[in-house]
Coordinates of C-alpha atoms and ligand atoms in Angstrom, one line a residue:
X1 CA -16.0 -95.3 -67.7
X2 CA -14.8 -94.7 -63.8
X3 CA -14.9 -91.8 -61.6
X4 CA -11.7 -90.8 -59.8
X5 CA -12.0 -88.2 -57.3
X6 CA -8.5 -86.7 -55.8
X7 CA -8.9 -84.9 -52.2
X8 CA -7.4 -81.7 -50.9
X9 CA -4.2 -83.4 -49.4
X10 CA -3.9 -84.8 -53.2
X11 CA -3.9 -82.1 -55.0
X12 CA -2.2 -79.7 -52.2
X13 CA 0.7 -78.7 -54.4
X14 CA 2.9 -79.0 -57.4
X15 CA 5.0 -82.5 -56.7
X16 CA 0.8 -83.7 -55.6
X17 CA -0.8 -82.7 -58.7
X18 CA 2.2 -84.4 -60.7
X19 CA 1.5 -87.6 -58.9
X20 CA -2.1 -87.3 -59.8
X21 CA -1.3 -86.9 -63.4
X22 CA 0.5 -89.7 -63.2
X23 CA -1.7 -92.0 -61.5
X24 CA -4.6 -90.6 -64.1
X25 CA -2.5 -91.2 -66.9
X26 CA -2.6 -95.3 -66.1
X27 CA -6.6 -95.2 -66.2
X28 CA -6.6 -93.3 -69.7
X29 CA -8.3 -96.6 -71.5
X30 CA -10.8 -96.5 -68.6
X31 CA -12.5 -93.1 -69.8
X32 CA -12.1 -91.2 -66.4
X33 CA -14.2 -88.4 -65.4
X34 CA -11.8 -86.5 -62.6
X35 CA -13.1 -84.9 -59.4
X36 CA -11.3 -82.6 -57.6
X37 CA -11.6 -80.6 -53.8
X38 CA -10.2 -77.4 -52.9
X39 CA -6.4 -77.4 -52.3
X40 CA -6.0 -78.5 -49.1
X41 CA -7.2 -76.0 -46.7
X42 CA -8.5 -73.5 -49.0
X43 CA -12.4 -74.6 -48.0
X44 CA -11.5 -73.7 -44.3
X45 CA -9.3 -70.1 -45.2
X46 CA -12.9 -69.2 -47.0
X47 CA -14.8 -70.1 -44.5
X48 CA -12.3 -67.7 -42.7
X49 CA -12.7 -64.8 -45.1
X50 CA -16.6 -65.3 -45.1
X51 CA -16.9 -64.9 -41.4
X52 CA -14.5 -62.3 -41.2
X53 CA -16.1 -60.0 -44.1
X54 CA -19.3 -60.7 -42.1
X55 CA -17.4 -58.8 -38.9
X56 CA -16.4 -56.3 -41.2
X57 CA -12.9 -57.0 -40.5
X58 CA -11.7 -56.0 -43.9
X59 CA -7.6 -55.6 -43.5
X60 CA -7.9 -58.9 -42.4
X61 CA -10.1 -60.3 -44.9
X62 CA -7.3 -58.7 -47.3
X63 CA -4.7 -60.7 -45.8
X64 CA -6.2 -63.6 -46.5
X65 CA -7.6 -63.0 -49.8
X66 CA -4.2 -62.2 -50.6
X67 CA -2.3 -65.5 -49.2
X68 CA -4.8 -67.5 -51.3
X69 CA -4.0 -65.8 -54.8
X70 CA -0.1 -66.1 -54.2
X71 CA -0.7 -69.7 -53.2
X72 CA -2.9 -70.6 -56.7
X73 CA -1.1 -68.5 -58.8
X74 CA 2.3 -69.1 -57.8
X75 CA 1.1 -73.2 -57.7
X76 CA -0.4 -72.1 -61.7
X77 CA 3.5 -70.4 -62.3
X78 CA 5.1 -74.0 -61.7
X79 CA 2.9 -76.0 -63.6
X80 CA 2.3 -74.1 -66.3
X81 CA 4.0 -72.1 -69.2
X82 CA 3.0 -70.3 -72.2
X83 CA -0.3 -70.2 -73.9
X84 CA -1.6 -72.8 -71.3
X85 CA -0.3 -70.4 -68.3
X86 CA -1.9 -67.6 -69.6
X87 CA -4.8 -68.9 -70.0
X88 CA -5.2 -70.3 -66.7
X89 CA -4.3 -67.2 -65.3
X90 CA -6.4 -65.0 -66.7
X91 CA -9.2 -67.7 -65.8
X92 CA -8.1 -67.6 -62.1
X93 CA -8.1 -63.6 -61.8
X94 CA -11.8 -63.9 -63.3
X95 CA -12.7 -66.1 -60.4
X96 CA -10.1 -64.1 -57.8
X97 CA -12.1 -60.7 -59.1
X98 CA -15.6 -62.2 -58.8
X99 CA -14.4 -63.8 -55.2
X100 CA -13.4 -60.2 -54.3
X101 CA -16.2 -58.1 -55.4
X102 CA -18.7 -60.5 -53.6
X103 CA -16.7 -60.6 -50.4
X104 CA -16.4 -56.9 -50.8
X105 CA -20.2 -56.6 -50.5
X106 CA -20.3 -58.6 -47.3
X107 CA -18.1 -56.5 -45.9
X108 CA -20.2 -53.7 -46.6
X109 CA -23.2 -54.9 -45.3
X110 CA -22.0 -57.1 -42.5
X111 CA -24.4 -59.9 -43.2
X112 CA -23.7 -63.2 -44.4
X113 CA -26.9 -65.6 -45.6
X114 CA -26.2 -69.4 -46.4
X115 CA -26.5 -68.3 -49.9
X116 CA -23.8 -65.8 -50.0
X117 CA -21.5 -68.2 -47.0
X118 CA -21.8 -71.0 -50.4
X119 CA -20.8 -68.9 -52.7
X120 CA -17.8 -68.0 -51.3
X121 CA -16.5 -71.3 -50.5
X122 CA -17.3 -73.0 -53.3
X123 CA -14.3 -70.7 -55.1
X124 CA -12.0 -73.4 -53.6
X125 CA -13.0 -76.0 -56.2
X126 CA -13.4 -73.7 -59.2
X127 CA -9.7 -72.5 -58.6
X128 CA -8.1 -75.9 -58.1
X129 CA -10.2 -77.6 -60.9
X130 CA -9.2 -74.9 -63.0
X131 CA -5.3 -75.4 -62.1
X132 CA -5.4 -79.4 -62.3
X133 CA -7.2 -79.3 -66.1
X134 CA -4.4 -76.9 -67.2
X135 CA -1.5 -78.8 -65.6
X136 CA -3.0 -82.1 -67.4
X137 CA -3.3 -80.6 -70.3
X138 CA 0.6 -79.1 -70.5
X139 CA 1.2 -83.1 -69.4
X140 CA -0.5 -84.1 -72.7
X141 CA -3.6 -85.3 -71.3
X142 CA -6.2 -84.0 -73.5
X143 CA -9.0 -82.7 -71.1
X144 CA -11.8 -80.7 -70.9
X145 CA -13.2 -79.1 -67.7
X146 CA -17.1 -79.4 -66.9
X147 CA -18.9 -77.2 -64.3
X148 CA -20.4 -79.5 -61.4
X149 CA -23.0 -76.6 -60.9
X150 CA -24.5 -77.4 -64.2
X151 CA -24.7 -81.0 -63.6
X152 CA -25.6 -81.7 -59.6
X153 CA -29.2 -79.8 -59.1
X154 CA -29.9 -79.6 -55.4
X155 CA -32.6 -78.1 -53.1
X156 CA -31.9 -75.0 -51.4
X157 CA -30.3 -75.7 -48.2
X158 CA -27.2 -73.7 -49.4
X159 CA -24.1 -75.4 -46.9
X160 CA -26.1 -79.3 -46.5
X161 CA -27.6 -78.9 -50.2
X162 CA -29.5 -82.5 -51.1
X163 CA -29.4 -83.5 -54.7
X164 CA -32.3 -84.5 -57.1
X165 CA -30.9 -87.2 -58.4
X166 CA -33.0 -87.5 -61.4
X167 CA -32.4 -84.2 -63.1
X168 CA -28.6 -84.8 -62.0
X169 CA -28.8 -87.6 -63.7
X170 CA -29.4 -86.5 -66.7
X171 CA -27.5 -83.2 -67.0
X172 CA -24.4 -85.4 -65.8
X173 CA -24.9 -87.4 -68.8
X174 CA -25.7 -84.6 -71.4
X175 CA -22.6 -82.4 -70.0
X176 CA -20.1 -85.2 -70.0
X177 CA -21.0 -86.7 -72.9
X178 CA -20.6 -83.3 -74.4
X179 CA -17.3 -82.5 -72.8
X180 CA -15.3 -86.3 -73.0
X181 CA -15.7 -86.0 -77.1
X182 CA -12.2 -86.0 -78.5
X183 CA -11.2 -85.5 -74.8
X184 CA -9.0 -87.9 -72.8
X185 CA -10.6 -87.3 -69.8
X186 CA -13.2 -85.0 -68.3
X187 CA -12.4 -83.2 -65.4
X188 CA -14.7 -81.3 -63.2
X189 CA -15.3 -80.2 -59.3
X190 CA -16.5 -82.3 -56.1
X191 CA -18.7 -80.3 -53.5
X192 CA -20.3 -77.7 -55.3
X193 CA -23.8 -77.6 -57.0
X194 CA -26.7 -75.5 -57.9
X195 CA -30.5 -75.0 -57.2
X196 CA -32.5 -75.1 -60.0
X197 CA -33.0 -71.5 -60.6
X198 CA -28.6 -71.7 -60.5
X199 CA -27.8 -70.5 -57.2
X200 CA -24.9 -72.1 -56.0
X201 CA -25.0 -74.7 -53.4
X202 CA -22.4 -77.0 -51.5
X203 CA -23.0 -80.7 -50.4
X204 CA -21.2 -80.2 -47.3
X205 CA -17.8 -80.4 -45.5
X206 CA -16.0 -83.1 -47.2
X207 CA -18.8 -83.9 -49.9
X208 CA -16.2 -84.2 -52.5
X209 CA -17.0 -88.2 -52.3
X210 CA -20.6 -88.0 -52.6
X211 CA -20.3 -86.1 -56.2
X212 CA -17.9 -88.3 -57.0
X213 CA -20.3 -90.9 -56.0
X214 CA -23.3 -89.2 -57.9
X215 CA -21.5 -88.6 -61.0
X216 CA -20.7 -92.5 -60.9
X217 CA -24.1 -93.5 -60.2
X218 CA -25.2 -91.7 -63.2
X219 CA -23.0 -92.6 -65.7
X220 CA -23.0 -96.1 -64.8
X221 CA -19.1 -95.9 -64.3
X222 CA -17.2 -99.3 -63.8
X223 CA -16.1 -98.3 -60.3
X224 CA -15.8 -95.5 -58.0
X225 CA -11.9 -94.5 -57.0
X226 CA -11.4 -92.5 -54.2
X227 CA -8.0 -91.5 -54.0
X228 CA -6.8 -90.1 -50.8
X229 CA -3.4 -89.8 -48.3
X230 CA -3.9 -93.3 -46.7
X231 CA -4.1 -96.4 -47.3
X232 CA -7.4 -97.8 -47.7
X233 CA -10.1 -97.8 -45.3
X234 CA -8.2 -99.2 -41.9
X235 CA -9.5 -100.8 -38.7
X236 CA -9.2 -97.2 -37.0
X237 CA -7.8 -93.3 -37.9
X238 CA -4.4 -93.9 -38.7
X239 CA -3.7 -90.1 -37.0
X240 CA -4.7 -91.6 -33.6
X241 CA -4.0 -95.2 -33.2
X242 CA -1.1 -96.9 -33.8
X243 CA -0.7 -100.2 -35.6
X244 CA -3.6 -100.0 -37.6
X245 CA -4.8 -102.1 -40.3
X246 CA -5.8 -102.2 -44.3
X247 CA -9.4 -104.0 -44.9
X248 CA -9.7 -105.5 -47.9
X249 CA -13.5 -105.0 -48.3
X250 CA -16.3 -103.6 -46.7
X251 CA -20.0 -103.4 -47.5
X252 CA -22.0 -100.0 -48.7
X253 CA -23.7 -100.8 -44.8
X254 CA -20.7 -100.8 -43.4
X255 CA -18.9 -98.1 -44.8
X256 CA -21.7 -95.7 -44.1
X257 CA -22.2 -96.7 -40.4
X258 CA -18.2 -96.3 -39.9
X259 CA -18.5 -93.1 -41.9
X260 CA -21.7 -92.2 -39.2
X261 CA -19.9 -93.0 -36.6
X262 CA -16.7 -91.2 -37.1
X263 CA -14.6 -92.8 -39.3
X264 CA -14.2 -89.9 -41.9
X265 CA -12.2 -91.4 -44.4
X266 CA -15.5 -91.4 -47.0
X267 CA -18.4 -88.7 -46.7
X268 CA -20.9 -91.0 -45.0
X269 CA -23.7 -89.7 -47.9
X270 CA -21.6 -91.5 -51.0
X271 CA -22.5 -94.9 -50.6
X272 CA -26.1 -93.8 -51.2
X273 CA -25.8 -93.1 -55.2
X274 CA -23.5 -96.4 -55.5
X275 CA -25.5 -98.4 -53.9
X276 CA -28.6 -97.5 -56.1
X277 CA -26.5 -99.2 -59.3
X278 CA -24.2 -101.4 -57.3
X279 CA -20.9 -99.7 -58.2
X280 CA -18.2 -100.8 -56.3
X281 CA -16.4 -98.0 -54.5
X282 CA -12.1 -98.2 -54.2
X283 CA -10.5 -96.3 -51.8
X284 CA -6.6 -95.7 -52.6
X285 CA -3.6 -93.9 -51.4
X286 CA -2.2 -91.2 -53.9
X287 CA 1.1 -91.8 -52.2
X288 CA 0.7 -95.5 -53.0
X289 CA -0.3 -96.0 -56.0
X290 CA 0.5 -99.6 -56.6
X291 CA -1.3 -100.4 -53.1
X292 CA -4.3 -102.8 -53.3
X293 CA -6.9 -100.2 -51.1
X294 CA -9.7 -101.0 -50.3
X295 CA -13.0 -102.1 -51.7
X296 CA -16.8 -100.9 -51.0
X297 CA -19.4 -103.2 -52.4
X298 CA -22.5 -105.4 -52.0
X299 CA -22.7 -107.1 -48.6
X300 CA -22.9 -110.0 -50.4
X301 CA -18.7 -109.5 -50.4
X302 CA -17.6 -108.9 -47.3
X303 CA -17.5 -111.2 -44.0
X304 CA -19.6 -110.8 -41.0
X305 CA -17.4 -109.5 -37.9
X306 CA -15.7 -106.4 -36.2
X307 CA -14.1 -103.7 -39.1
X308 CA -13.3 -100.8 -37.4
X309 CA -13.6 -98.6 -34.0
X310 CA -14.8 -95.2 -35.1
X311 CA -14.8 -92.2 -32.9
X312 CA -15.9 -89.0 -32.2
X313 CA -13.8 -87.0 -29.5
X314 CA -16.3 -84.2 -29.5
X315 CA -19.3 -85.0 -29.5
X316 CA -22.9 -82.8 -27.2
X317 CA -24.6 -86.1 -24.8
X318 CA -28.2 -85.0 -23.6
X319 CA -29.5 -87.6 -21.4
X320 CA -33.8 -86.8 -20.8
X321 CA -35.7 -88.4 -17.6
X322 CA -39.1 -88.6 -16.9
X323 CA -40.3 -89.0 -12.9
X324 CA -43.6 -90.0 -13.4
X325 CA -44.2 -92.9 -16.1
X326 CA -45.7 -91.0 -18.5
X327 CA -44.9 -93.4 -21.3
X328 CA -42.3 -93.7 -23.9
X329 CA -43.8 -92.8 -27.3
X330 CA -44.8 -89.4 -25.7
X331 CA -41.3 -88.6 -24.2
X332 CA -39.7 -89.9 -27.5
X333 CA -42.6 -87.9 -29.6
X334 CA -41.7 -84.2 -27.8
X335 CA -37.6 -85.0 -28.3
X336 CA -38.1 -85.7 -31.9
X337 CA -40.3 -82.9 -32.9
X338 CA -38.1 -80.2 -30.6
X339 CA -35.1 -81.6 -32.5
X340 CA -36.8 -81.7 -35.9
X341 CA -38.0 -78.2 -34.9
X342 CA -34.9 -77.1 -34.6
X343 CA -33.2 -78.7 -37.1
X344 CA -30.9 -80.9 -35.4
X345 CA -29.8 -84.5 -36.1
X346 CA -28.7 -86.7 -33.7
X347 CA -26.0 -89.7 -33.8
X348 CA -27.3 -92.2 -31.7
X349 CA -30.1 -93.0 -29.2
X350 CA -30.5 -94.8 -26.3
X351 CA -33.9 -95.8 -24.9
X352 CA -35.4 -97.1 -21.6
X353 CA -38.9 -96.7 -19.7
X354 CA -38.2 -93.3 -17.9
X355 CA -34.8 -92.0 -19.7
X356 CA -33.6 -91.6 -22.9
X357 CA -29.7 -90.6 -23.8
X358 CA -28.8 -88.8 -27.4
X359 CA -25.4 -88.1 -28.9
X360 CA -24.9 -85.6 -31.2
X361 CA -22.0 -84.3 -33.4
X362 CA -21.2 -81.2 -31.7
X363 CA -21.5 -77.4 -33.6
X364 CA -25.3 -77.8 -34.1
X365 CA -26.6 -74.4 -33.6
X366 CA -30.4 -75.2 -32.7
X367 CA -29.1 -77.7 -29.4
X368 CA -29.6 -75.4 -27.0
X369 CA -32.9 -74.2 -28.2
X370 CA -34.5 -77.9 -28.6
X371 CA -32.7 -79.0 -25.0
X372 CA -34.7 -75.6 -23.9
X373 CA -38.0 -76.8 -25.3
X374 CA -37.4 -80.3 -24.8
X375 CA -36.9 -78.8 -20.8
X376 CA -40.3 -77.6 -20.7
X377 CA -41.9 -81.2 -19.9
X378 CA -38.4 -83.6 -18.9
X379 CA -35.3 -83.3 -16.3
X380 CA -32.5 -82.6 -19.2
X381 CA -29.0 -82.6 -18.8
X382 CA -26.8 -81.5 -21.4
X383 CA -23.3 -82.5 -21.3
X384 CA -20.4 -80.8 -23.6
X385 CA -17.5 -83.1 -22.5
X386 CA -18.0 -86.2 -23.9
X387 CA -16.5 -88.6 -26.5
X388 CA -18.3 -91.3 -28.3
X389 CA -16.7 -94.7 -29.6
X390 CA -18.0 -97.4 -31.9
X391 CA -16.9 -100.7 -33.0
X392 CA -18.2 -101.5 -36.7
X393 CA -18.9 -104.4 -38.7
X394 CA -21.4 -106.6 -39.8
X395 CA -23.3 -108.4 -36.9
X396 CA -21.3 -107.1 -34.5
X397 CA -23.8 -106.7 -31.7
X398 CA -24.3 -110.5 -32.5
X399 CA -21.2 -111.4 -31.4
X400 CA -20.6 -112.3 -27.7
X401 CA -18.7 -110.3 -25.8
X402 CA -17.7 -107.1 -27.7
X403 CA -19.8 -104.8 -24.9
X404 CA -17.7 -106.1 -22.4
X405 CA -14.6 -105.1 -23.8
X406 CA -15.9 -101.3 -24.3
X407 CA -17.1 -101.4 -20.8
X408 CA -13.7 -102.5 -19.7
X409 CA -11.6 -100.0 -22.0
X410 CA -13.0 -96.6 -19.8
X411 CA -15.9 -95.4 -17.8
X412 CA -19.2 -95.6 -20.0
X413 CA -22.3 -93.3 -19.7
X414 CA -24.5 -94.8 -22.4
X415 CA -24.0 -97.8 -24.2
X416 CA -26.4 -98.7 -27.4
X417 CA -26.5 -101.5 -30.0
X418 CA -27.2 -100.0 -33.5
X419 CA -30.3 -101.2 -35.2
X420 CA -29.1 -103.4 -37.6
X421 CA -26.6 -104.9 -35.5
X422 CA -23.6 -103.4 -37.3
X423 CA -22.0 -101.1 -34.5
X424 CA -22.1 -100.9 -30.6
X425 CA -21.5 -97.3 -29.6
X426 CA -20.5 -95.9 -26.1
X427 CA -20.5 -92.5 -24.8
X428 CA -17.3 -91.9 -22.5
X429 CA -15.4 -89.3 -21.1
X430 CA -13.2 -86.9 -23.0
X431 CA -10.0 -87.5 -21.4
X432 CA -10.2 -90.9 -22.3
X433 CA -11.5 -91.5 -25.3
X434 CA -8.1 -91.7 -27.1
X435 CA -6.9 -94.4 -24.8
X436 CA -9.9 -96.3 -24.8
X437 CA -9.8 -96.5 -28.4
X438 CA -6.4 -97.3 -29.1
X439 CA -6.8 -100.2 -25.8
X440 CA -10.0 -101.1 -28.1
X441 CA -8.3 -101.6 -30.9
X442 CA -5.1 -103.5 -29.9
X443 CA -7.7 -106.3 -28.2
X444 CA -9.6 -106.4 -31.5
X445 CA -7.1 -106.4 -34.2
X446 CA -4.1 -107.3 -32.9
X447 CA -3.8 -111.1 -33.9
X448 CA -2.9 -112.8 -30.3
X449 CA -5.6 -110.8 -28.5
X450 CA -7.9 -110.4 -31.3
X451 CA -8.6 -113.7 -31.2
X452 CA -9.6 -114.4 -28.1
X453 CA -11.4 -111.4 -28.1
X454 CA -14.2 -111.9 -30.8
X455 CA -14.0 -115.7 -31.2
Ligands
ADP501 P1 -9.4 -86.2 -48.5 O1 -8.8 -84.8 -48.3 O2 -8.6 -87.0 -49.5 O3 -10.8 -86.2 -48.7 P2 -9.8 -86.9 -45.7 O4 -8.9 -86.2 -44.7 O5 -11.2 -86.4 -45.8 O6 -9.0 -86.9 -47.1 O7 -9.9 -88.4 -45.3 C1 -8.7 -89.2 -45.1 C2 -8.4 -89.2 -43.6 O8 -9.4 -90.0 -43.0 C3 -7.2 -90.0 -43.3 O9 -6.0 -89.1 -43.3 C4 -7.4 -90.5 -41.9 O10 -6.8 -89.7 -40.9 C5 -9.0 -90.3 -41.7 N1 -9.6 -91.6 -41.2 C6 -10.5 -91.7 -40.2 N2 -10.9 -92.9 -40.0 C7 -10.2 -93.7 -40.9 C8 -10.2 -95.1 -41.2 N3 -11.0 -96.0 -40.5 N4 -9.4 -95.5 -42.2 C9 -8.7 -94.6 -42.9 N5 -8.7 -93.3 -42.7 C10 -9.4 -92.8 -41.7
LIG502 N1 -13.3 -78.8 -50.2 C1 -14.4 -79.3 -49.5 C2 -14.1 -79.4 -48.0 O1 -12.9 -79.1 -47.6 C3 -15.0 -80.6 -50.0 C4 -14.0 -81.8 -49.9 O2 -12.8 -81.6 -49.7 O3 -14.5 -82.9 -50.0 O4 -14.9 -79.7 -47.2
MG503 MG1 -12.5 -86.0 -47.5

């Protein structure tokens, strides 16, 4: 058995979802279970609706609600035909009806709680999955559609939900086992879950890779495929630097600290579950289906050395001093719990005797509040302008040399060595972020300068 899980870009439209039938229908002998997202940009037009019903902006709301039934049932109109298209019709006008009624009654109340703000974006996936399992079954492709929300049980943090692996585990195997018999494949959606008492829940932006992930992890699958719109993991984001590169492998250690550090081309939570059974994880390019991609395994695998330079061009920098030397576990102590209070998470951390410097992936409402507390006892200052970059790989801070070309490739405000030695990070100004990356990345890659920059 394998899991393949097809992102937005993927299965944006009709010629999209064709190519994913045809890259599904090579992998038939494999028993796939299929995991699709949200058409591309659906997620973010409900996020849209949801915020606007909670301003009670309803002839907007309208607008929208109506741009995304044309789009899904015109994309259902050239797929389908006859018994097939009415049934997935009528299918998407339950879900359209149940989308509107519930939006509806934020609008009237202009008030929207985590729990209400999941439930309306995790229509993306029920529509598309809907679409995708009809269209493969007018191809021929016997399938049956599974609800994710009766499989993946998480906690109730409604748009970050956490699974519980165990029960997920088992309902994963009970559902699919029920749904792949005298079934080609099993299809079913990425992202959305459920609490136990079945209120729904999403694994976050992008977590489309960590059910596929979690679905792989508990059906002991073969391998992991995560098909996308480049291809493989490269040594940077193909959308910003040119000339980049396809690695062959990297390690689960790896390809979470790149995912950590920026490089978003996997949800950094899905190397968790395939870790915990050692499945390997392939990235590939739906555009490139004959491509080799690029593997996630064991460290065991992979070489030591620099991967990738990751990036964040927005990122929130606090930097926290102390005047008098009153020691470090106490300053560390009162940033921790304000953050922890406050429920924020930050990137990376930087330590010395009387200052310590924090990145943190900007949008994280309770900042302010914890820099606030956090002010009470320390000197803070808070800037909003910053970039972070990263070079990834493993043993990386090992190797001579590396800090000096980030030092040389733009002005640096923090500089920090990650734990485990697999990624040096540097905090730098916005403006230059870009360059400095793609100056970064044409020392370490490029073969002439490459060489004499890490050897
Ligand atoms: P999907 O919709 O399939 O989940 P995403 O947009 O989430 O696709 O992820 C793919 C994107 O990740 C690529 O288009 C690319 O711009 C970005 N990306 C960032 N860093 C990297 C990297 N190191 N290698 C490959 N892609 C990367
Ligand atoms: N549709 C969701 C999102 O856009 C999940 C995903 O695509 O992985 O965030
Ligand atoms: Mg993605």
């Amino acid at each position: 058995m394998i899991v393949m899980k097809f992102g937005g870009s993927s299965v944006q439209n009709e010629e999209a979802i064709s190519r994913v039938i045809s890259i599904v229908s090579t992998r038939l002998r494999e028993k796939p279970v299929v995991v699709v997202s949200a058409l591309a940009k659906v997620t973010r037009m409900l996020v849209e609706i949801a915020e606007t019903a909670e301003n009670q902006n309803i002839q907007r709301v309208q607008e929208l609600l109506g741009q995304l039934r044309r789009r899904h049932f015109d994309l259902c109109a050239s797929l389908l035909e006859g018994e097939i298209l009415e049934s997935a019709s009528a299918r998407l006008e339950q879900l359209f009806g149940s989308l509107e009624s519930f939006v509806d009654g934020v609008c009237q109340i202009g008030e929207l709680s985590p729990r209400s703000r999941a439930r309306i974006v995790s229509t993306g996936e029920l529509l598309s999955s809907t679409i995708v399992a009809a269209a493969m079954n007018q191809k021929g492709i016997i399938c049956n559609w599974a609800d994710a929300r009766k499989m993946v049980i998480t906690d109730s943090n409604y748009m970050g939900a956490r699974p519980d692996l165990e029960t997920t585990r088992a309902n994963v195997r009970r559902e699919i086992g029920e749904a792949s018999r005298g079934a080609d494949i099993v299809l079913t959606q990425g992202f959305i879950a459920s609490t136990p008492e079945g209120w729904t829940t999403v694994l976050g932006f992008e977590g489309s890779d960590f059910t596929a992930a979690i679905l792989g992890m508990a059906l002991d699958a073969e391998r992991v495929e995560i098909w996308t719109d480049v291809d493989g993991i490269r040594t940077a984001d193909p959308r910003v630097v040119p000339d980049t590169q396809r690695i062959e492998a990297v390690s689960y250690d790896e390809a979470a600290e790149m995912a950590h550090l920026g490089a978003r081309v996997l949800h950094p939570l899905t190397m968790g579950p395939a870790r915990m059974k050692n499945i390997p994880i392939r990235v590939m390019n739906t555009m490139n289906p004959e491509g080799d991609g690029s593997w996630v395994t064991s460290a065991a695998d992979t070489a030591d050395g620099a991967k990738s330079v990751a990036f964040f061009t927005e990122i929130d920098f606090l930097e926290v001093f102390s005047d008098a030397m009153t020691g470090t576990a106490r300053m560390l102590g009162t940033i921790m719990d304000s953050l922890r209070l406050y429920g924020v998470e930050p990137q990376i951390v930087g330590c010395s005797g009387q200052k310590v410097s924090l990145t943190f992936e900007t949008g994280q409402e309770g900042l302010s509040k914890a820099v606030e507390a956090i002010s009470g006892d320390y000197r803070t200052v808070l800037s909003r302008d910053r970039s972070q970059l990263s070079i990834v790989g493993r043993n990386v801070a090992r190797i001579p040399g590396l800090s000096a070309l980030i030092v040389e490739s733009a002005k640096v405000y923090m500089i920090a060595e990650g734990a485990d030695f697999q990624s040096i990070s540097a905090v730098v100004d916005r403006t230059e972020v870009k360059d400095a990356v793609a100056a970064l990345h044409g020392k370490l890659f490029n073969p002439e300068e490459g060489r004499k920059a890490v050897s």
